Short mmCIF file of C-alpha atoms in Angstrom, two decimals:
data_model
loop_
_atom_site.label_atom_id
_atom_site.label_comp_id
_atom_site.label_asym_id
_atom_site.label_seq_id
_atom_site.Cartn_x
_atom_site.Cartn_y
_atom_site.Cartn_z
CA MET P 23 -4.64 9.30 32.76
CA PRO P 24 -8.29 8.44 33.51
CA ILE P 25 -9.08 4.85 34.49
CA LYS P 26 -11.50 4.54 31.55
CA THR P 27 -8.70 5.42 29.10
CA ILE P 28 -6.28 2.97 30.74
CA ALA P 29 -8.91 0.20 30.62
CA GLY P 30 -9.59 0.97 26.96
CA LEU P 31 -5.91 0.85 26.07
CA ALA P 32 -5.46 -2.41 27.96
CA SER P 33 -8.41 -4.04 26.21
CA ALA P 34 -7.16 -2.78 22.84
CA ALA P 35 -3.75 -4.33 23.54
CA ILE P 36 -5.41 -7.64 24.40
CA ILE P 37 -7.54 -7.57 21.25
CA PHE P 38 -4.51 -6.60 19.14
CA SER P 39 -2.35 -9.39 20.53
CA ALA P 40 -5.17 -11.86 19.93
CA ALA P 41 -5.59 -10.42 16.44
CA ALA P 42 -1.95 -10.99 15.60
CA SER P 43 -2.13 -14.66 16.58
CA SER P 44 -5.43 -15.83 15.04
CA ALA P 45 -6.19 -13.34 12.28
CA LYS P 46 -6.22 -13.92 8.55
CA GLU P 47 -4.52 -11.52 6.14
CA PHE P 48 -6.57 -9.94 3.35
CA THR P 49 -5.02 -7.86 0.56
CA ALA P 50 -6.68 -4.96 -1.25
CA SER P 51 -7.36 -5.41 -4.96
CA VAL P 52 -4.86 -2.64 -5.75
CA ALA P 53 -2.27 -4.66 -3.77
CA ALA P 54 -1.21 -1.51 -1.95
CA PHE P 55 -1.84 -2.93 1.51
CA SER P 56 -2.99 -5.90 3.56
CA ALA P 57 -4.93 -5.96 6.82
CA ASP P 58 -5.73 -8.70 9.32
CA PHE P 59 -9.27 -9.66 10.27
CA GLN P 60 -10.37 -12.09 12.95
CA GLU P 61 -12.10 -15.37 12.20
CA GLY P 62 -15.58 -14.95 10.76
CA TRP P 63 -14.80 -11.97 8.52
CA GLN P 64 -15.21 -12.61 4.80
CA GLU P 65 -14.04 -10.70 1.78
CA VAL P 66 -16.99 -9.65 -0.36
CA LYS P 67 -16.74 -8.72 -4.03
CA THR P 68 -18.53 -5.47 -4.81
CA GLN P 69 -19.77 -3.77 -7.98
CA ASP P 70 -18.37 -0.44 -6.77
CA PRO P 71 -14.99 -0.02 -8.50
CA SER P 72 -13.79 2.52 -5.92
CA ILE P 73 -13.90 -0.10 -3.12
CA VAL P 74 -10.57 -1.95 -3.12
CA LEU P 75 -11.45 -4.23 -0.18
CA ARG P 76 -14.81 -4.96 1.48
CA MET P 77 -15.01 -7.18 4.53
CA GLU P 78 -18.22 -8.37 6.22
CA LYS P 79 -19.08 -10.30 9.35
CA GLY P 80 -22.80 -10.59 10.03
CA LYS P 81 -24.15 -7.03 9.89
CA SER P 82 -20.69 -5.50 10.40
CA PHE P 83 -18.61 -4.25 7.48
CA VAL P 84 -15.36 -2.48 6.66
CA ASP P 85 -14.87 -0.79 3.26
CA PHE P 86 -11.51 0.48 1.99
CA VAL P 87 -11.68 3.04 -0.84
CA LYS P 88 -8.66 4.27 -2.81
CA LEU P 89 -8.64 8.05 -3.09
CA GLU P 90 -7.67 9.75 -6.34
CA GLN P 91 -4.95 11.85 -4.70
CA THR P 92 -2.24 11.00 -2.22
CA LEU P 93 -2.85 13.20 0.82
CA SER P 94 -0.41 14.57 3.38
CA GLU P 95 -1.04 13.95 7.08
CA ARG P 96 -2.43 17.46 7.41
CA HIS P 97 -4.91 16.80 4.61
CA LEU P 98 -5.88 13.42 6.06
CA LYS P 99 -6.82 15.15 9.33
CA LEU P 100 -8.64 17.86 7.39
CA ARG P 101 -10.74 15.24 5.56
CA VAL P 102 -11.80 13.75 8.91
CA ARG P 103 -12.70 17.23 10.23
CA GLU P 104 -14.79 17.82 7.08
CA GLN P 105 -16.64 14.56 7.74
CA ILE P 106 -17.24 15.56 11.36
CA GLU P 107 -18.70 18.93 10.30
CA SER P 108 -20.88 17.25 7.68
CA LEU P 109 -22.23 14.74 10.22
CA LYS P 110 -22.87 17.45 12.81
CA SER P 111 -24.70 19.61 10.24
CA LYS P 112 -27.07 16.67 9.67
CA GLY P 113 -27.68 16.34 13.42
CA THR P 114 -25.67 13.13 13.76
CA PRO P 115 -23.96 12.78 17.16
CA VAL P 116 -20.19 12.51 16.69
CA ALA P 117 -17.96 11.00 19.39
CA GLY P 118 -15.21 13.55 19.88
CA ASP P 119 -12.81 15.07 17.39
CA VAL P 120 -10.13 13.59 15.14
CA ARG P 121 -8.40 10.58 16.70
CA GLN P 122 -5.24 8.84 15.57
CA VAL P 123 -4.11 5.23 15.34
CA SER P 124 -0.66 4.06 14.22
CA LEU P 125 -0.37 1.65 11.33
CA HIS P 126 2.06 -1.25 11.43
CA GLY P 127 4.62 0.57 9.27
CA GLY P 128 4.68 3.69 11.43
CA ALA P 129 2.28 5.90 9.45
CA ASN P 130 -0.94 7.14 11.04
CA ALA P 131 -4.61 6.84 10.24
CA TYR P 132 -6.99 9.57 11.40
CA TYR P 133 -10.59 8.76 12.22
CA THR P 134 -13.78 9.67 13.99
CA SER P 135 -16.80 7.69 15.11
CA TYR P 136 -20.49 8.40 15.22
CA LEU P 137 -23.71 6.64 16.13
CA SER P 138 -26.25 5.79 13.44
CA GLY P 139 -29.28 4.23 15.06
CA LYS P 140 -27.72 1.89 17.60
CA THR P 141 -24.69 1.09 15.47
CA ASP P 142 -21.18 2.50 15.93
CA ASN P 143 -19.73 3.80 12.67
CA PHE P 144 -16.19 4.87 11.80
CA ILE P 145 -14.69 7.04 9.07
CA ALA P 146 -10.91 7.04 8.64
CA PHE P 147 -8.32 8.37 6.23
CA LEU P 148 -4.77 7.09 5.81
CA ALA P 149 -1.83 7.12 3.44
CA CYS P 150 0.28 4.03 2.89
CA ASN P 151 2.52 2.59 0.20
CA GLY P 152 2.15 5.57 -2.12
CA GLY P 153 -1.64 5.87 -1.98
CA SER P 154 -4.35 7.37 0.20
CA PHE P 155 -7.42 5.48 1.34
CA SER P 156 -10.62 6.04 3.25
CA ILE P 157 -12.18 3.48 5.53
CA SER P 158 -15.89 3.26 6.32
CA ALA P 159 -16.88 0.75 8.98
CA ALA P 160 -20.00 -0.11 10.94
CA GLY P 161 -20.96 -2.61 13.61
CA LEU P 162 -17.57 -2.84 15.34
CA SER P 163 -16.37 -1.60 18.70
CA GLU P 164 -13.67 1.06 18.69
CA GLU P 165 -11.16 -1.50 19.98
CA GLU P 166 -11.97 -3.87 17.09
CA PHE P 167 -11.73 -1.05 14.55
CA ARG P 168 -8.38 0.16 15.92
CA ALA P 169 -7.04 -3.43 16.02
CA ILE P 170 -7.81 -3.88 12.31
CA VAL P 171 -6.32 -0.52 11.31
CA ARG P 172 -3.12 -1.23 13.29
CA THR P 173 -2.48 -4.27 11.07
CA ILE P 174 -2.47 -2.32 7.78
CA ARG P 175 0.88 -2.93 6.11
CA LYS P 176 2.61 -3.92 2.87
CA PRO P 177 1.21 -7.16 1.41
CA GLY P 178 3.05 -10.20 2.76
CA GLU P 179 4.75 -8.30 5.58
CA LYS P 180 4.47 -10.22 8.84
CA ILE P 181 3.45 -8.74 12.16
CA ASP P 182 5.14 -10.02 15.28
CA PRO P 183 2.74 -10.56 18.17
CA LEU P 184 2.93 -7.94 20.89
CA LYS P 185 5.43 -8.84 23.55
CA PRO P 186 4.99 -7.56 27.07
CA HIS P 187 7.39 -4.79 27.99
CA PRO P 188 9.89 -5.76 30.67
CA LYS P 189 9.11 -4.14 33.99
CA LYS P 190 11.86 -2.25 35.72
CA VAL P 191 12.39 -3.43 39.25
CA LYS P 192 13.30 -0.66 41.62
CA ALA P 193 15.47 -1.59 44.57
CA VAL P 194 13.97 -0.57 47.88
CA LYS P 195 16.34 0.31 50.69
CA LYS P 196 15.54 -1.12 54.07
CA LYS P 197 15.09 1.45 56.74
CA ALA P 198 17.20 1.13 59.82
CA PRO P 199 15.35 0.49 63.06
CA GLY P 200 14.23 3.73 64.60
CA GLY P 201 13.05 5.34 61.32
CA ARG P 202 16.43 6.11 59.71
#
């Protein structure tokens, strides 16, 4: 595994464990899910009835939109691929292909990221608690975005902070003098 990937995973784990300890839970207006956001994020009421939860922090935002249909995992991935093709056709640089992040309850969200101006943007699709949702976000790092998405769960469900995995200690045999 490349060092860059390992460093990214380690920093995401640190952000996620910090998120679990000092984050505040916000619940979507349809009460289908809750998500945790760090201090400084505020829920904003919007005139758009399709947005079930809008969070802002400075110039950063995260919008959750309830989709009309409940989509299978295959269709969630397909929706992300459609977004990627649409962005590419407009000349927008897209960072990679479809990526996956696990939600708290074990389901997956599928997303991609792209650069608009100097701002990182994310588009994600997920299914949870009997509904499908899209997420549009801007002004966050990928680690911050993934940390928020990982906390999506049933309203009121608690998330235990990440605990370090126990390390297996391997016994080392002493070599006899003389190399044996």
